[in-house]
Coordinates of C-alpha atoms in Angstrom, one line a residue:
M465 CA -13.2 27.2 145.1
F466 CA -10.7 29.1 143.0
V467 CA -9.9 31.4 145.9
Q468 CA -9.2 28.4 148.2
A469 CA -7.0 26.7 145.7
W470 CA -5.0 29.8 145.0
T471 CA -4.6 30.4 148.8
I472 CA -3.3 26.9 149.2
F473 CA -0.9 27.3 146.2
L474 CA 0.5 30.5 147.8
A475 CA 1.0 28.7 151.1
F476 CA 3.1 26.0 149.4
L477 CA 5.2 28.7 147.7
L478 CA 5.9 30.3 151.0
F479 CA 6.3 27.1 153.0
P480 CA 7.7 24.4 150.8
V481 CA 7.4 21.4 153.1
T482 CA 4.4 21.4 155.4
V483 CA 2.2 19.0 157.3
S484 CA -1.3 20.4 157.7
G485 CA -4.5 19.3 159.2
Y486 CA -8.0 20.6 158.6
E487 CA -8.1 24.3 157.9
C488 CA -11.1 26.6 158.5
Y489 CA -11.5 29.2 155.7
V490 CA -13.0 32.0 157.8
T491 CA -12.2 35.6 158.4
P492 CA -10.6 36.8 160.6
C493 CA -8.6 33.9 162.1
T494 CA -9.0 35.1 165.7
R495 CA -11.0 33.6 168.5
D496 CA -11.4 33.5 172.3
V497 CA -12.4 30.0 173.0
I498 CA -13.5 28.5 176.4
V499 CA -13.7 24.7 176.7
V500 CA -15.4 23.2 179.8
V501 CA -14.3 19.7 180.9
D502 CA -17.0 17.7 182.8
G503 CA -15.4 16.0 185.8
S504 CA -18.7 15.4 187.7
S505 CA -20.1 12.1 188.8
S506 CA -22.5 12.3 185.8
M507 CA -19.5 11.1 183.8
Q508 CA -19.9 7.8 185.7
T509 CA -16.2 6.7 185.9
S510 CA -12.8 8.4 185.8
T511 CA -12.1 6.2 182.7
Y512 CA -14.9 8.0 180.8
V513 CA -13.4 11.3 182.1
S514 CA -10.0 10.3 180.7
Q515 CA -11.6 9.5 177.4
E516 CA -13.4 12.8 177.4
I517 CA -10.0 14.6 177.9
N518 CA -8.6 12.6 175.0
V519 CA -11.4 14.0 172.8
I520 CA -10.5 17.5 173.9
T521 CA -6.9 16.9 173.3
K522 CA -7.7 15.7 169.8
L523 CA -9.8 18.8 169.3
T524 CA -7.2 21.3 170.5
Y525 CA -3.7 19.7 170.4
S526 CA -2.6 21.4 167.2
W527 CA -4.3 24.8 167.6
T528 CA -1.7 27.6 167.3
L529 CA -2.2 29.8 170.3
D530 CA -1.1 33.4 170.3
D531 CA -2.1 36.6 172.1
S532 CA -3.1 38.2 168.8
K533 CA -4.8 35.1 167.4
V534 CA -6.5 32.2 169.1
R535 CA -6.7 32.2 173.0
L536 CA -7.9 29.1 174.8
A537 CA -9.3 28.9 178.4
L538 CA -9.8 25.4 179.9
V539 CA -12.3 25.0 182.7
G540 CA -12.4 21.9 184.9
A541 CA -15.8 21.3 186.4
Y542 CA -15.9 19.4 189.7
F543 CA -12.4 18.0 189.6
G544 CA -11.5 17.5 193.2
N545 CA -15.0 18.8 194.0
E546 CA -14.2 22.3 192.8
F547 CA -14.0 24.4 189.6
N548 CA -10.6 25.2 188.0
G549 CA -10.6 28.1 185.6
L550 CA -7.5 30.2 184.8
D551 CA -6.8 33.0 182.3
Y552 CA -6.7 32.2 178.6
F553 CA -3.7 30.2 177.4
T554 CA -1.5 31.8 174.7
D555 CA 1.1 29.0 175.0
S556 CA 0.1 25.7 173.4
S557 CA 2.6 23.7 175.6
L558 CA 0.5 24.5 178.7
V559 CA -2.7 23.1 177.4
E560 CA -1.8 19.4 177.6
K561 CA -0.3 19.9 181.1
R562 CA -3.6 21.5 182.2
L563 CA -5.6 18.6 180.7
Q564 CA -3.3 16.1 182.4
S565 CA -3.9 17.8 185.8
F566 CA -7.6 17.3 185.3
R567 CA -7.0 13.6 184.4
L568 CA -4.9 13.0 187.5
A569 CA -7.5 14.7 189.7
A570 CA -10.2 12.5 188.5
M571 CA -8.1 9.3 189.1
Q572 CA -6.8 10.4 192.5
Y573 CA -9.9 11.9 194.0
G574 CA -12.7 10.2 192.2
L575 CA -15.8 12.0 190.8
F576 CA -18.1 14.4 192.7
N577 CA -21.8 15.3 192.3
G578 CA -22.4 18.4 190.3
D579 CA -25.0 20.2 188.2
F580 CA -25.1 22.1 184.9
N581 CA -26.5 25.3 186.4
T582 CA -23.4 25.8 188.7
T583 CA -21.1 25.2 185.7
V584 CA -22.9 28.0 183.7
R585 CA -22.8 30.4 186.7
F586 CA -19.1 29.8 187.1
L587 CA -18.6 30.7 183.4
D588 CA -20.6 33.9 184.0
E589 CA -18.7 34.9 187.0
R590 CA -15.2 34.0 185.8
Y591 CA -15.3 34.8 182.0
V592 CA -18.5 36.4 180.7
G593 CA -20.2 38.7 183.2
P594 CA -19.4 42.3 183.9
R595 CA -17.2 41.5 186.9
A596 CA -15.4 38.6 185.1
N597 CA -11.8 37.8 186.2
F598 CA -10.8 36.9 182.6
G599 CA -12.8 38.8 180.1
P600 CA -12.6 38.7 176.3
R601 CA -10.7 40.9 173.9
D602 CA -12.5 43.6 172.0
N603 CA -13.7 42.9 168.5
V604 CA -13.0 39.2 168.7
Q605 CA -15.4 36.4 167.9
K606 CA -16.1 34.4 171.1
R607 CA -16.8 30.7 171.5
I608 CA -17.8 28.4 174.5
V609 CA -17.7 24.6 174.1
I610 CA -19.2 22.8 177.1
F611 CA -18.7 19.1 177.4
T612 CA -21.6 17.9 179.6
S613 CA -23.1 14.6 180.8
H614 CA -25.8 16.3 183.1
S615 CA -29.3 15.1 182.5
G616 CA -31.5 16.9 185.1
E617 CA -34.0 18.7 182.9
K618 CA -35.0 21.2 185.7
D619 CA -31.3 21.9 186.4
I620 CA -30.6 22.4 182.6
S621 CA -33.7 24.6 181.9
S622 CA -32.7 26.9 184.8
T623 CA -29.7 28.1 182.7
K624 CA -31.7 29.4 179.7
N625 CA -31.7 33.1 180.7
T626 CA -27.9 33.1 181.5
L627 CA -27.0 31.3 178.2
E628 CA -29.3 33.7 176.3
K629 CA -27.3 36.5 177.9
F630 CA -24.1 34.8 176.7
G631 CA -25.5 34.9 173.2
Q632 CA -26.4 38.5 173.4
L633 CA -22.8 39.3 174.5
G634 CA -21.5 37.6 171.4
Y635 CA -20.6 34.1 172.9
A636 CA -21.7 31.2 170.7
V637 CA -22.2 28.2 173.0
T638 CA -21.8 24.7 171.7
L639 CA -22.9 21.8 173.9
V640 CA -21.2 18.5 173.5
G641 CA -23.6 16.0 175.2
I642 CA -21.9 12.9 176.5
G643 CA -24.3 10.0 176.8
V644 CA -27.3 12.5 176.7
S645 CA -29.5 13.4 173.8
E646 CA -30.3 16.9 172.6
D647 CA -33.9 16.5 173.7
V648 CA -32.7 16.8 177.4
Y649 CA -31.4 20.3 176.6
K650 CA -34.3 21.5 174.6
N651 CA -35.4 24.0 177.2
T652 CA -32.1 25.9 177.4
Y653 CA -30.3 28.1 174.9
Y654 CA -27.3 27.2 172.7
H655 CA -25.8 27.6 169.2
K656 CA -25.0 24.0 168.4
F657 CA -25.5 20.6 170.1
V658 CA -23.2 17.6 169.3
T659 CA -23.9 14.2 170.8
I660 CA -21.2 11.6 171.8
Q661 CA -22.5 8.3 173.0
W662 CA -20.8 6.5 175.8
F663 CA -19.6 3.7 173.5
E664 CA -18.1 6.3 171.1
L665 CA -16.1 8.1 173.7
G666 CA -13.1 5.8 173.6
S667 CA -12.6 6.3 169.9
V668 CA -14.5 9.4 168.8
A669 CA -14.7 9.8 165.0
Q670 CA -12.8 12.6 163.3
S671 CA -16.1 13.7 161.8
I672 CA -17.4 14.6 165.3
V673 CA -14.3 16.6 166.1
D674 CA -14.6 18.3 162.7
T675 CA -18.3 19.2 163.4
I676 CA -17.3 20.9 166.7
T677 CA -14.5 22.7 164.9
E678 CA -16.4 23.8 161.9
E679 CA -19.9 24.5 163.3
G680 CA -18.9 25.4 166.9
I681 CA -15.7 27.4 166.5
C682 CA -14.8 28.3 162.9
F683 CA -18.0 29.7 161.5
L684 CA -18.4 33.5 161.0
D685 CA -20.6 35.5 163.3
Q686 CA -23.5 37.1 161.5
G687 CA -22.6 40.5 160.0
W688 CA -18.8 39.9 160.5
T689 CA -17.0 41.4 157.6
T690 CA -13.4 41.9 156.7
P691 CA -11.6 43.7 153.8
K692 CA -9.6 40.6 152.8
Q693 CA -9.8 36.8 152.8
E694 CA -7.6 35.0 155.4
I695 CA -7.1 31.5 156.5
C696 CA -8.0 30.7 160.1
T697 CA -6.0 27.6 160.8
T698 CA -7.3 25.7 163.8
T699 CA -4.9 22.9 163.3
T700 CA -1.2 23.7 163.2
T701 CA 0.6 24.0 159.9
T702 CA 4.1 22.9 160.8
T703 CA 6.9 24.1 158.6
R704 CA 9.7 21.6 158.6
A705 CA 13.3 22.4 158.1
P706 CA 14.3 21.2 154.6
T707 CA 16.3 18.0 154.5
T708 CA 19.4 18.1 152.3
T709 CA 22.2 15.8 151.5
T710 CA 23.9 18.2 149.1
K711 CA 27.4 19.7 149.4
K712 CA 27.8 23.0 151.2
G713 CA 26.9 26.0 149.1
T714 CA 24.6 24.3 146.5
G715 CA 21.4 25.3 148.2
T716 CA 19.4 22.5 146.7
V717 CA 16.7 20.9 148.8
K718 CA 14.4 17.9 148.3
P719 CA 11.1 19.0 146.7
A720 CA 7.9 18.7 148.7
T721 CA 6.2 15.3 148.4
T722 CA 2.9 13.8 149.3
P723 CA 3.2 12.8 153.0
K724 CA 3.7 9.0 153.4
P725 CA 1.8 7.0 156.0
V726 CA 3.4 7.3 159.4
P727 CA 3.9 3.9 161.0
P728 CA 4.1 3.8 164.8
T729 CA 7.4 2.9 166.5
H730 CA 5.9 0.9 169.3
A731 CA 2.6 -0.4 170.6
P732 CA -0.1 1.9 172.0
F733 CA -0.1 2.4 175.8
P734 CA -2.2 0.0 177.9
V735 CA -5.8 1.1 178.1
G736 CA -6.9 1.7 181.7
D737 CA -7.3 4.1 184.6
Y738 CA -3.7 4.1 185.7
Q739 CA -2.0 7.0 187.4
D740 CA 0.6 8.6 185.1
C741 CA 3.7 10.2 186.6
S742 CA 3.4 14.0 186.5
C743 CA 5.3 15.5 183.6
T744 CA 6.3 19.1 184.2
T745 CA 9.4 19.6 182.1
Q746 CA 10.6 22.6 184.2
S747 CA 10.8 20.4 187.3
L748 CA 12.7 17.4 185.8
Y749 CA 15.5 16.1 187.9
I750 CA 17.6 14.0 185.5
D751 CA 21.0 14.0 183.8
I752 CA 21.0 14.0 179.9
V753 CA 23.7 13.3 177.4
F754 CA 22.8 14.1 173.7
V755 CA 24.7 12.1 171.1
V756 CA 24.3 13.8 167.7
D757 CA 25.2 12.3 164.3
V758 CA 26.9 15.0 162.2
S759 CA 27.8 12.8 159.3
E760 CA 27.0 13.7 155.7
G761 CA 24.0 11.4 156.0
M762 CA 22.3 13.7 158.5
G763 CA 22.5 16.7 156.1
L764 CA 22.5 20.3 157.2
G765 CA 18.7 20.5 157.3
G766 CA 18.6 17.4 159.5
L767 CA 21.2 18.9 161.9
M768 CA 19.1 22.1 162.1
M769 CA 16.0 20.1 163.0
V770 CA 18.0 18.2 165.7
K771 CA 19.3 21.5 167.2
A772 CA 15.7 23.0 167.1
E773 CA 14.4 20.0 169.0
I774 CA 17.2 20.1 171.6
N775 CA 16.6 23.8 171.9
T776 CA 12.9 23.3 172.5
L777 CA 13.4 20.5 175.0
V778 CA 16.3 22.0 177.1
G779 CA 14.8 25.5 176.9
Q780 CA 11.8 24.3 179.0
M781 CA 14.1 22.7 181.7
S782 CA 16.0 24.3 184.5
L783 CA 19.8 24.0 184.6
D784 CA 20.2 26.1 187.7
P785 CA 22.0 24.1 190.4
D786 CA 20.5 26.4 193.1
I787 CA 17.1 24.9 192.3
Q788 CA 16.5 21.6 193.9
K789 CA 15.0 19.9 190.8
H790 CA 17.3 20.7 187.9
V791 CA 18.8 19.0 184.9
Q792 CA 22.5 18.6 183.9
V793 CA 23.1 18.4 180.1
G794 CA 26.1 17.3 178.0
L795 CA 26.4 16.9 174.2
I796 CA 28.7 14.7 172.0
K797 CA 28.8 14.9 168.2
Y798 CA 30.1 12.0 166.0
S799 CA 30.7 10.9 162.5
D800 CA 33.7 8.6 161.9
E801 CA 35.1 10.1 165.1
S802 CA 33.6 11.5 168.3
E803 CA 34.0 14.8 170.1
I804 CA 32.6 16.2 173.3
V805 CA 31.0 19.6 172.5
F806 CA 29.4 20.5 175.8
K807 CA 30.4 19.1 179.2
P808 CA 27.7 18.8 181.9
S809 CA 29.6 21.3 184.1
D810 CA 29.7 23.9 181.3
Y811 CA 26.2 25.3 181.9
T812 CA 24.1 26.4 184.9
N813 CA 21.6 28.3 182.7
E814 CA 19.4 26.9 180.0
D815 CA 19.5 30.1 178.0
E816 CA 23.3 30.0 177.7
F817 CA 23.1 26.4 176.6
T818 CA 20.6 27.1 173.9
E819 CA 22.5 30.1 172.7
D820 CA 25.8 28.1 172.3
L821 CA 23.8 25.3 170.6
W822 CA 23.3 27.7 167.7
T823 CA 26.6 29.6 167.8
D824 CA 29.2 27.0 168.5
P825 CA 31.2 26.5 165.3
R826 CA 31.5 22.7 166.0
L827 CA 27.7 22.4 165.4
E828 CA 27.4 24.8 162.4
D829 CA 27.5 22.1 159.7
V830 CA 27.8 18.4 159.1
D831 CA 31.0 16.6 158.3
E832 CA 31.2 16.4 154.5
K833 CA 34.5 14.6 154.5
T834 CA 33.0 11.2 155.2
D835 CA 29.7 9.4 155.3
E836 CA 31.1 6.9 157.8
V837 CA 29.8 6.8 161.3
N838 CA 31.2 5.2 164.5
L839 CA 28.4 5.3 167.1
H840 CA 30.2 2.8 169.2
L841 CA 33.0 5.3 169.9
A842 CA 30.4 8.1 170.7
L843 CA 28.6 5.8 173.2
Q844 CA 31.9 5.0 174.9
Q845 CA 32.3 8.7 175.5
A846 CA 28.7 9.0 176.5
A847 CA 29.0 6.2 179.1
K848 CA 32.1 7.8 180.6
M849 CA 30.4 11.2 180.7
I850 CA 27.2 10.0 182.2
G851 CA 29.0 7.9 184.8
S852 CA 30.8 11.1 186.0
M853 CA 27.6 13.0 186.5
R854 CA 25.5 13.3 189.8
K855 CA 25.3 10.2 191.9
G856 CA 21.8 8.7 192.5
V857 CA 20.2 10.9 189.8
K858 CA 18.3 9.1 186.9
K859 CA 20.2 9.4 183.6
V860 CA 19.5 9.1 179.9
V861 CA 21.5 9.1 176.7
V862 CA 19.6 10.5 173.6
I863 CA 20.9 9.4 170.2
Y864 CA 20.1 11.3 167.1
A865 CA 21.2 9.2 164.1
A866 CA 20.8 9.3 160.3
S867 CA 23.2 6.5 159.5
Y868 CA 24.1 3.3 161.3
N869 CA 26.8 0.7 161.0
D870 CA 26.5 -2.5 163.1
E871 CA 29.6 -4.3 161.6
G872 CA 32.9 -5.0 163.2
D873 CA 34.4 -2.5 165.7
D874 CA 31.6 0.1 164.9
D875 CA 28.8 -2.2 166.3
A876 CA 27.2 -0.2 169.1
R877 CA 24.9 -2.9 170.5
Q878 CA 27.2 -4.2 173.2
I879 CA 28.1 -0.8 174.6
A880 CA 24.4 0.2 174.5
A881 CA 23.5 -2.9 176.4
N882 CA 26.2 -2.0 179.0
I883 CA 24.7 1.4 179.5
R884 CA 21.2 0.1 180.0
E885 CA 22.4 -2.6 182.4
S886 CA 24.1 0.1 184.4
G887 CA 20.6 1.5 185.1
Y888 CA 20.6 4.3 182.5
E889 CA 18.0 4.7 179.8
I890 CA 18.7 5.2 176.1
I891 CA 16.4 7.1 173.7
T892 CA 17.0 6.8 170.0
V893 CA 15.7 9.1 167.3
A894 CA 16.2 7.8 163.7
F895 CA 16.4 10.8 161.3
V896 CA 15.2 8.9 158.2
E897 CA 12.5 8.7 155.6
P898 CA 9.5 6.4 156.3
E899 CA 10.6 3.8 153.8
S900 CA 13.9 3.3 155.7
S901 CA 12.3 0.9 158.1
S902 CA 15.4 -1.4 158.5
L903 CA 17.5 1.4 159.7
V904 CA 14.8 2.5 162.2
M905 CA 14.6 -1.0 163.6
K906 CA 18.4 -1.3 163.9
I907 CA 18.8 2.0 165.7
G908 CA 15.8 1.1 167.8
E909 CA 17.6 -2.0 169.0
L910 CA 19.8 0.2 171.1
A911 CA 16.9 1.9 172.9
S912 CA 15.2 1.2 176.2
P913 CA 11.7 -0.2 175.9
R914 CA 9.3 2.3 174.3
M915 CA 12.0 4.9 173.7
N916 CA 12.8 4.5 170.0
F917 CA 11.4 7.3 167.9
T918 CA 11.7 8.6 164.3
S919 CA 11.9 11.9 162.6
F920 CA 9.0 11.2 160.2
R921 CA 6.7 11.6 163.2
D922 CA 8.2 15.0 163.8
E923 CA 4.9 16.7 164.5
L924 CA 4.7 14.4 167.6
L925 CA 8.5 14.1 168.3
V926 CA 8.9 16.8 170.9
D927 CA 5.9 15.6 172.9
E928 CA 7.2 12.0 172.7
L929 CA 10.6 13.0 173.9
E930 CA 9.2 15.0 176.8
D931 CA 7.2 12.0 177.8
A932 CA 10.3 9.8 177.5
F933 CA 12.2 12.2 179.8
C934 CA 9.3 12.1 182.3
Q935 CA 9.5 8.3 182.1
V936 CA 13.2 8.5 183.1
N937 CA 12.1 10.8 186.0
C938 CA 9.4 8.3 187.0
Y939 CA 10.6 5.9 189.7
C940 CA 9.8 4.6 193.1
P941 CA 11.3 5.3 196.6
N942 CA 13.8 2.7 197.8
G943 CA 12.2 -0.6 198.5
W944 CA 8.9 0.1 196.6
K945 CA 7.8 -1.8 193.5
Q946 CA 6.7 0.3 190.5
L947 CA 3.7 -0.4 188.4
V948 CA 5.0 -1.3 184.9
L949 CA 2.5 -2.5 182.3
E950 CA 3.6 -3.4 178.8
N951 CA 6.9 -1.5 179.4
R952 CA 5.1 1.7 180.4
K953 CA 6.0 3.0 183.9
Y954 CA 3.2 4.5 186.0
G955 CA 3.1 6.7 189.1
E956 CA 2.1 3.9 191.4
C957 CA 4.4 2.1 193.8
F958 CA 3.7 -0.9 196.1
F959 CA 5.1 -2.3 199.3
P960 CA 3.9 -5.3 201.4
T961 CA 3.5 -4.9 205.1
K962 CA 5.7 -7.2 207.2
I963 CA 3.5 -8.3 210.2
D964 CA 0.0 -9.8 210.6
A965 CA -2.6 -7.3 211.6
S966 CA -6.2 -6.5 211.2
W967 CA -7.4 -4.7 208.1
T968 CA -8.0 -1.5 210.1
A969 CA -4.5 -1.6 211.6
T970 CA -3.0 -2.2 208.2
K971 CA -4.9 0.7 206.8
F972 CA -3.1 3.0 209.2
E973 CA 0.3 1.4 208.6
C974 CA 0.5 2.4 205.0
P975 CA 0.8 6.2 205.6
V976 CA 3.5 5.4 208.1
L977 CA 5.5 3.4 205.6
S978 CA 5.3 6.2 203.1
K979 CA 6.1 9.0 205.5
E980 CA 9.6 9.6 204.1
H981 CA 8.1 10.3 200.7
T982 CA 4.6 11.8 200.5
G983 CA 3.0 10.3 203.6
N984 CA -0.1 9.6 201.5
G985 CA 0.3 5.8 201.3
H986 CA -2.8 3.7 201.4
L987 CA -4.0 0.2 200.9
V988 CA -3.8 -0.8 197.2
Y989 CA -6.4 0.4 194.7
V990 CA -7.1 -2.4 192.1
N991 CA -8.9 -1.1 189.0
S992 CA -8.1 -3.5 186.1
A993 CA -7.4 -7.1 185.4
L994 CA -4.0 -6.2 184.0
K995 CA -3.0 -4.4 187.3
N996 CA -4.5 -7.2 189.3
T997 CA -2.3 -9.7 187.6
F998 CA 0.7 -7.5 188.1
L999 CA -0.1 -7.2 191.9
N1000 CA -0.7 -10.9 192.4
K1001 CA 2.7 -11.8 190.8
F1002 CA 4.5 -9.1 192.8
Y1003 CA 3.0 -10.3 196.0
M1004 CA 3.9 -13.9 195.2
D1005 CA 7.5 -12.9 194.5
H1006 CA 7.7 -11.2 197.9
W1007 CA 5.6 -13.7 199.9
D1008 CA 7.2 -14.4 203.3
S1009 CA 6.2 -18.1 203.2
E1010 CA 8.1 -18.8 206.5
N1011 CA 6.0 -16.4 208.5
Q1012 CA 2.8 -16.1 206.5
E1013 CA 0.7 -19.2 205.9
K1014 CA -0.9 -18.0 202.7
P1015 CA 0.0 -15.1 200.3
N1016 CA -3.3 -13.3 201.0
Y1017 CA -3.3 -9.5 201.2
D1018 CA -5.6 -6.7 202.3
I1019 CA -6.8 -4.2 199.6
G1020 CA -8.1 -0.7 200.1
L1021 CA -11.8 -1.6 199.7
S1022 CA -14.5 -1.5 202.4
Y1023 CA -18.2 -1.1 202.9
D1024 CA -19.5 2.3 204.0
K1025 CA -22.7 2.1 206.0
T1026 CA -23.7 5.7 205.5
T1027 CA -23.7 5.6 201.7
Q1028 CA -24.4 1.8 201.6
K1029 CA -21.6 1.5 199.0
Y1030 CA -18.2 -0.1 198.7
I1031 CA -15.6 2.7 198.8
W1032 CA -11.9 2.6 198.1
V1033 CA -9.6 4.3 200.6
N1034 CA -8.7 6.9 197.9
G1035 CA -12.3 7.9 197.7
V1036 CA -13.3 6.1 194.5
T1037 CA -16.8 4.7 194.5
N1038 CA -17.3 3.9 190.8
N1039 CA -14.5 1.6 190.0
P1040 CA -15.6 -0.4 186.9
Y1041 CA -13.4 -3.4 187.8
S1042 CA -14.2 -6.0 190.4
N1043 CA -12.8 -9.5 191.2
W1044 CA -15.1 -11.0 193.8
A1045 CA -14.9 -14.6 194.8
E1046 CA -18.0 -16.8 194.5
G1047 CA -20.4 -15.8 197.3
H1048 CA -18.8 -12.4 197.9
P1049 CA -19.3 -9.7 198.8
N1050 CA -20.9 -11.0 202.0
L1051 CA -21.5 -8.5 204.7
S1052 CA -22.2 -11.3 207.2
K1053 CA -18.4 -12.1 207.0
G1054 CA -17.3 -8.5 207.3
E1055 CA -17.2 -5.1 205.7
C1056 CA -13.5 -5.1 204.6
V1057 CA -11.9 -6.9 201.7
M1058 CA -8.9 -9.2 201.3
S1059 CA -7.5 -10.6 198.1
K1060 CA -7.1 -14.4 198.7
Q1061 CA -5.3 -17.0 196.7
E1062 CA -7.6 -19.5 195.1
A1063 CA -7.1 -23.1 196.1
G1064 CA -4.9 -25.1 193.7
T1065 CA -3.4 -22.0 192.0
T1066 CA -0.4 -19.8 192.4
T1067 CA -1.3 -16.5 190.9
D1068 CA -5.2 -16.6 190.8
F1069 CA -6.6 -14.4 193.6
K1070 CA -10.2 -13.4 194.4
W1071 CA -11.7 -10.7 196.7
N1072 CA -13.2 -11.9 199.9
S1073 CA -15.2 -10.1 202.6
I1074 CA -13.4 -10.1 206.0
N1075 CA -14.0 -8.7 209.4
C1076 CA -12.2 -5.4 209.7
Q1077 CA -11.1 -5.9 213.3
T1078 CA -10.7 -9.6 214.0
D1079 CA -9.4 -11.1 210.7
S1080 CA -5.7 -10.6 210.5
G1081 CA -3.3 -10.7 207.6
R1082 CA -0.8 -8.7 205.6
G1083 CA -1.5 -5.7 203.5
L1084 CA -0.3 -4.3 200.2
C1085 CA 0.3 -0.5 200.4
Q1086 CA 0.3 1.9 197.5
E1087 CA 2.2 5.2 197.2
A1088 CA 2.8 7.8 194.5
A1089 CA 6.0 7.5 192.5
C1090 CA 8.9 10.0 192.5
D1091 CA 8.4 12.4 189.5
S1092 CA 8.5 16.0 188.5
D1093 CA 6.0 16.8 191.3
F1094 CA 7.3 14.5 194.1
Y1095 CA 11.0 14.9 194.7
C1096 CA 13.1 12.0 195.9
P1097 CA 16.6 12.9 197.1
P1098 CA 19.5 11.0 195.4
N1099 CA 20.2 7.6 196.9

């Protein structure tokens, strides 16, 4: 106990202001960890798969990866009916992107049959066995965490010899059984078994994550010794830049304090199996203007944090105009006056931008002559700058502010409204302490929906800003309507067909309508009541009442005689949502499905069975949005 307390004391001496999660006191703090994500049909629905990925994100999101410390390999089992296993990650930023690709694969392609034995054999061939593509490091403790929902006892027992061999080679295997008991796995070999019930999956207790961390990863292998005690931190200890409001040269910083509760800045995202836009920062195609408060209220430490965040964000983007999808960046600083520091045309290389960010004398220190701020003036310059940038490219203004004045000529609300009404987004980041809620709310009034953030959530801030940039880069091709739920944009776009036709004909019309984008358009996939309400309202708003008697529309669901199941055109067979009218489904009326308006209502629609060839109507097509994966040329 004394050793642990003394170690913590030393850590605080070395790193005065820290945010730390759970720490594993083990020696040495080096692991090769393989985590297997179950994407098979045993997971029942893609919603459960998404929740499983959330658990893995919670387990791994703050691990500090490094080639000399912890390495992490992520294996996707049966996503898109195949295995996905790459080399170990040593860059934490790539982990979330990898998990997101698994999530999208489950939503787009549905779930496929699989077994536990094939999963174990893949691990043997790719990571463990003598001919493995990605073997372990020497003299490193090795861990495998397999998330599994398989329940075939014969299938599971067939893996015993292979898993025993894993143990002999130094791999400690932890099984995380989802919806299955340990008794099902009693005839195979493992180090630790952790059970997660289906009803727990949506909000897994921290105690379960801690059990996997402590007893599945952080424990010491038998006989492992070391000459000195070290701390193996499996959740990141983040060192913050010290915040200061002192005059230059004093060197005084605020002392470390007990972390205050961190309030959210906006409501949680809607819960549901919706397709997010892809978010590859290097492939963003947007224009950005940073507006940075350099008043005394920001403080030198605050300015350093802002520059570090801008460095991290822009450093992952491409500014090269020879690359089709690239970003243009400008920067304006302000206190009581405003000045353009970097013009968008100044940089075609992200490394040059980030170098100047740290060396330009105009950004070396805050303005100590005044604590006044005029954000209105800075936004005027930002509006002029962003209006001069590329035509047809999505644009965003990012405001970093530590002080705010909404009185008289300094009131920035009207100019911010003008920027938003011009079709541009505004992100605000309030650099304040948690108790300064009134300032946060005032600065947040300038922001686009869900784009107001705060520095006291700084361990999440870069991720939140990356997501916000991807939201800016998430939009639909001309003429298509985007799915927006509770002010969150999703990668789903909709378009109503214009002529009456059979369900079968309409099914083939959708890919034609989307040929200028991905060409993968299909009849709409309806997978929640919230989305159903959105689609009904959209269709009513675009109902051609002069040429269409009723606002009914075909959806992408039909009966498959071979499997004797209803299957969506995107391959999903296990959609947890349905909206059948009374007496339906009814195969005597047909094998295809139309959403029909209920009598006496305007926005209440129910699913009805129809004949695929003889019943005619309009269809509602669905297409992927423009994002960092799917390029849309400027309009």
